[in-house]
């Protein structure tokens, strides 16, 4: 089955306290986005990559591709303009796919460059068998939830809690149908959009190093993890 990966990156660098959008910051001397794209290309050499960015960041990305020619050499991709929200950016990426045959489409955060190749491959395999696959890991921490009625934080059973990651992979026909729905505030990720159709979401094991780089501390951790590999 044909495979696509939509890499969504719309950060501005505010939480990173940087004038440079976080997806363009360097990790091991290369833009974070390059590492992200490369993981999918290493997982499947024939995968088609779609990169979704705000239109006002296109010129920055073109300059980075000139400074780092290995980006286009190793990770050829289609560049698509993003939307006002994550939902609309994913929607734009989906609409860029011209596919009449069966295909699997992953949607992944551009600032999760450390997703393992094995996790990517296993998730696609699971999605091919079950229609979708969403990476998740168990919580290592104790968790409490606010109860307005009791005015206290109540403990939750962490063995029943899963922390959701990306990629989130779906059959293309299902994903296309899901993103024809009107936007809702309850759409916290792409899986929640599909789930509104009444589809059961299948969780598969992610990897704890698959962190989302949003703060300076995250970048330090990512540097340490990449040096360790």
Coordinates of C-alpha atoms in Angstrom, one line a residue:
X1 CA 0.0 0.0 0.0
X2 CA 1.3 3.4 -0.9
X3 CA 2.6 5.5 2.0
X4 CA 2.5 9.2 2.7
X5 CA 3.7 11.3 5.6
X6 CA 2.4 14.8 6.3
X7 CA 4.8 16.7 8.5
X8 CA 3.0 19.6 10.1
X9 CA 5.1 22.5 11.5
X10 CA 3.6 25.8 12.4
X11 CA 5.6 27.0 15.4
X12 CA 6.7 30.6 15.9
X13 CA 9.4 30.1 18.6
X14 CA 7.5 31.9 21.4
X15 CA 7.8 29.1 24.0
X16 CA 11.3 28.4 22.8
X17 CA 12.1 32.1 23.5
X18 CA 13.7 32.3 20.1
X19 CA 13.2 34.6 17.1
X20 CA 13.6 31.6 15.0
X21 CA 10.6 29.2 14.7
X22 CA 11.5 26.0 16.6
X23 CA 11.2 23.7 13.6
X24 CA 14.2 25.6 12.0
X25 CA 16.5 25.5 15.0
X26 CA 19.6 23.3 14.6
X27 CA 19.9 19.9 16.2
X28 CA 23.3 18.3 15.7
X29 CA 24.0 21.1 13.2
X30 CA 21.0 20.4 11.0
X31 CA 17.5 21.9 11.1
X32 CA 15.1 19.9 13.3
X33 CA 12.8 19.4 10.4
X34 CA 15.5 17.6 8.4
X35 CA 15.9 15.0 11.2
X36 CA 12.1 14.6 11.2
X37 CA 11.8 14.1 7.5
X38 CA 14.8 11.8 7.4
X39 CA 13.3 9.3 10.0
X40 CA 10.4 8.7 7.7
X41 CA 12.6 8.3 4.6
X42 CA 14.8 5.9 6.5
X43 CA 11.7 3.9 7.5
X44 CA 10.4 3.7 3.9
X45 CA 12.6 4.7 1.0
X46 CA 9.5 5.1 -1.3
X47 CA 7.4 7.2 1.0
X48 CA 6.0 10.5 -0.2
X49 CA 6.7 13.4 2.1
X50 CA 4.5 16.5 2.4
X51 CA 5.8 19.4 4.6
X52 CA 3.1 21.8 5.8
X53 CA 4.4 25.3 6.8
X54 CA 3.0 28.8 7.2
X55 CA 3.3 30.6 4.0
X56 CA 5.5 33.3 5.6
X57 CA 8.0 30.7 6.5
X58 CA 8.6 29.3 3.0
X59 CA 11.5 31.7 2.3
X60 CA 13.3 30.7 5.5
X61 CA 12.9 27.0 4.6
X62 CA 14.1 27.5 1.0
X63 CA 17.2 29.3 2.5
X64 CA 17.8 26.4 4.9
X65 CA 17.5 23.9 2.0
X66 CA 20.2 25.9 0.1
X67 CA 22.5 26.0 3.2
X68 CA 21.9 22.3 3.8
X69 CA 21.6 20.6 0.3
X70 CA 21.3 17.2 1.9
X71 CA 17.7 18.1 2.9
X72 CA 16.4 17.9 -0.7
X73 CA 18.9 15.3 -1.7
X74 CA 17.9 12.8 1.1
X75 CA 14.3 14.0 1.8
X76 CA 12.6 15.2 -1.4
X77 CA 9.2 16.6 -0.4
X78 CA 6.2 18.7 -1.4
X79 CA 5.8 22.0 0.4
X80 CA 2.2 23.0 1.3
X81 CA 0.8 26.1 2.9
X82 CA -0.6 25.6 6.3
X83 CA -3.9 26.9 7.8
X84 CA -5.0 28.9 10.9
X85 CA -5.1 25.9 13.2
X86 CA -3.5 22.4 13.4
X87 CA -6.7 21.0 12.0
X88 CA -6.6 23.2 9.0
X89 CA -2.9 22.6 8.4
X90 CA -3.6 18.8 8.4
X91 CA -6.5 19.4 6.1
X92 CA -4.3 21.3 3.7
X93 CA -1.8 18.5 3.7
X94 CA -4.5 15.9 3.0
X95 CA -5.9 17.9 0.2
X96 CA -2.5 17.9 -1.5
X97 CA -2.6 14.2 -1.9
X98 CA -4.0 13.1 -5.3
X99 CA -4.7 9.4 -4.7
X100 CA -7.5 7.2 -6.0
X101 CA -6.0 3.9 -4.8
X102 CA -5.6 2.7 -1.3
X103 CA -3.0 4.5 0.7
X104 CA -1.8 5.1 4.2
X105 CA -1.2 8.6 5.5
X106 CA 0.7 9.6 8.6
X107 CA 0.4 13.0 10.2
X108 CA 3.4 13.9 12.4
X109 CA 4.6 16.9 14.4
X110 CA 7.5 18.5 12.7
X111 CA 9.2 19.0 16.0
X112 CA 9.3 15.3 16.9
X113 CA 12.5 14.4 15.2
X114 CA 13.4 11.5 17.5
X115 CA 10.6 9.1 16.6
X116 CA 12.2 5.7 16.1
X117 CA 12.3 4.1 12.7
X118 CA 11.0 0.9 14.2
X119 CA 8.0 2.7 15.7
X120 CA 7.2 4.3 12.3
X121 CA 7.4 0.9 10.5
X122 CA 5.3 -0.9 13.1
X123 CA 2.7 1.8 13.1
X124 CA 2.2 1.7 9.4
X125 CA 1.9 -2.1 9.5
X126 CA -0.7 -1.8 12.2
X127 CA -2.6 0.8 10.3
X128 CA -2.6 -1.4 7.2
X129 CA -4.2 -4.2 9.3
X130 CA -6.6 -2.1 11.3
X131 CA -7.3 1.1 9.4
X132 CA -5.4 3.4 11.8
X133 CA -2.6 3.5 14.3
X134 CA -1.7 6.1 16.9
X135 CA 1.6 6.1 18.8
X136 CA 1.3 6.3 22.6
X137 CA 3.3 5.6 25.8
X138 CA 2.3 4.9 29.3
X139 CA 2.6 7.6 31.9
X140 CA 5.6 7.3 34.2
X141 CA 4.3 9.9 36.6
X142 CA 1.5 10.0 39.1
X143 CA -1.5 11.9 37.7
X144 CA -4.3 13.9 39.3
X145 CA -7.4 15.5 37.8
X146 CA -9.2 18.6 39.0
X147 CA -12.8 17.9 40.3
X148 CA -14.8 21.1 40.3
X149 CA -17.6 19.6 42.5
X150 CA -15.2 18.4 45.2
X151 CA -12.8 21.3 44.7
X152 CA -9.8 18.9 44.9
X153 CA -7.4 17.2 42.6
X154 CA -8.3 13.5 42.5
X155 CA -5.7 10.8 41.8
X156 CA -6.0 8.7 38.6
X157 CA -4.8 5.2 37.9
X158 CA -1.8 5.9 35.8
X159 CA -1.8 2.3 34.4
X160 CA -5.0 3.4 32.6
X161 CA -3.4 6.5 31.2
X162 CA -1.7 6.8 27.8
X163 CA 0.2 9.8 26.5
X164 CA -0.5 10.4 22.9
X165 CA 2.3 11.0 20.4
X166 CA 2.6 11.2 16.6
X167 CA 2.7 9.9 14.0
X168 CA -0.9 9.1 13.7
X169 CA -1.6 7.0 10.7
X170 CA -4.9 6.4 8.8
X171 CA -6.2 5.0 5.6
X172 CA -6.4 7.8 3.2
X173 CA -10.1 7.5 2.4
X174 CA -11.0 7.6 6.1
X175 CA -8.7 10.6 6.7
X176 CA -10.1 12.5 3.8
X177 CA -13.7 11.9 4.9
X178 CA -12.9 12.9 8.5
X179 CA -11.3 16.2 7.5
X180 CA -14.4 17.2 5.5
X181 CA -16.1 17.8 8.9
X182 CA -16.4 21.3 10.3
X183 CA -13.7 22.3 12.7
X184 CA -14.5 21.9 16.4
X185 CA -12.5 23.0 19.5
X186 CA -12.6 19.4 20.7
X187 CA -10.2 18.4 17.9
X188 CA -7.0 18.1 20.0
X189 CA -5.2 15.9 17.5
X190 CA -5.9 14.2 14.2
X191 CA -7.2 11.0 15.9
X192 CA -9.9 13.0 17.6
X193 CA -11.1 14.2 14.2
X194 CA -11.3 10.6 12.9
X195 CA -12.9 9.4 16.1
X196 CA -15.9 11.8 15.6
X197 CA -16.9 9.6 12.7
X198 CA -17.5 6.7 15.2
X199 CA -14.1 5.0 14.4
X200 CA -12.3 3.2 17.1
X201 CA -8.7 4.4 17.4
X202 CA -5.9 1.8 17.8
X203 CA -3.0 2.7 20.0
X204 CA 0.5 1.3 19.3
X205 CA 3.6 1.5 21.5
X206 CA 5.6 4.7 20.9
X207 CA 9.1 5.5 22.2
X208 CA 9.8 7.8 25.2
X209 CA 12.5 9.7 23.3
X210 CA 9.9 10.8 20.8
X211 CA 9.6 14.1 22.6
X212 CA 8.0 17.3 21.1
X213 CA 10.6 20.0 21.1
X214 CA 8.8 23.2 22.4
X215 CA 11.1 24.6 25.0
X216 CA 14.9 25.3 25.4
X217 CA 15.0 22.3 27.9
X218 CA 13.5 20.0 25.2
X219 CA 16.2 21.0 22.8
X220 CA 18.9 20.2 25.3
X221 CA 17.3 16.8 25.9
X222 CA 17.1 16.1 22.2
X223 CA 20.8 17.0 21.8
X224 CA 21.7 14.6 24.5
X225 CA 19.6 11.8 23.1
X226 CA 21.0 12.2 19.5
X227 CA 24.6 12.2 20.9
X228 CA 23.7 9.0 22.7
X229 CA 22.5 7.2 19.6

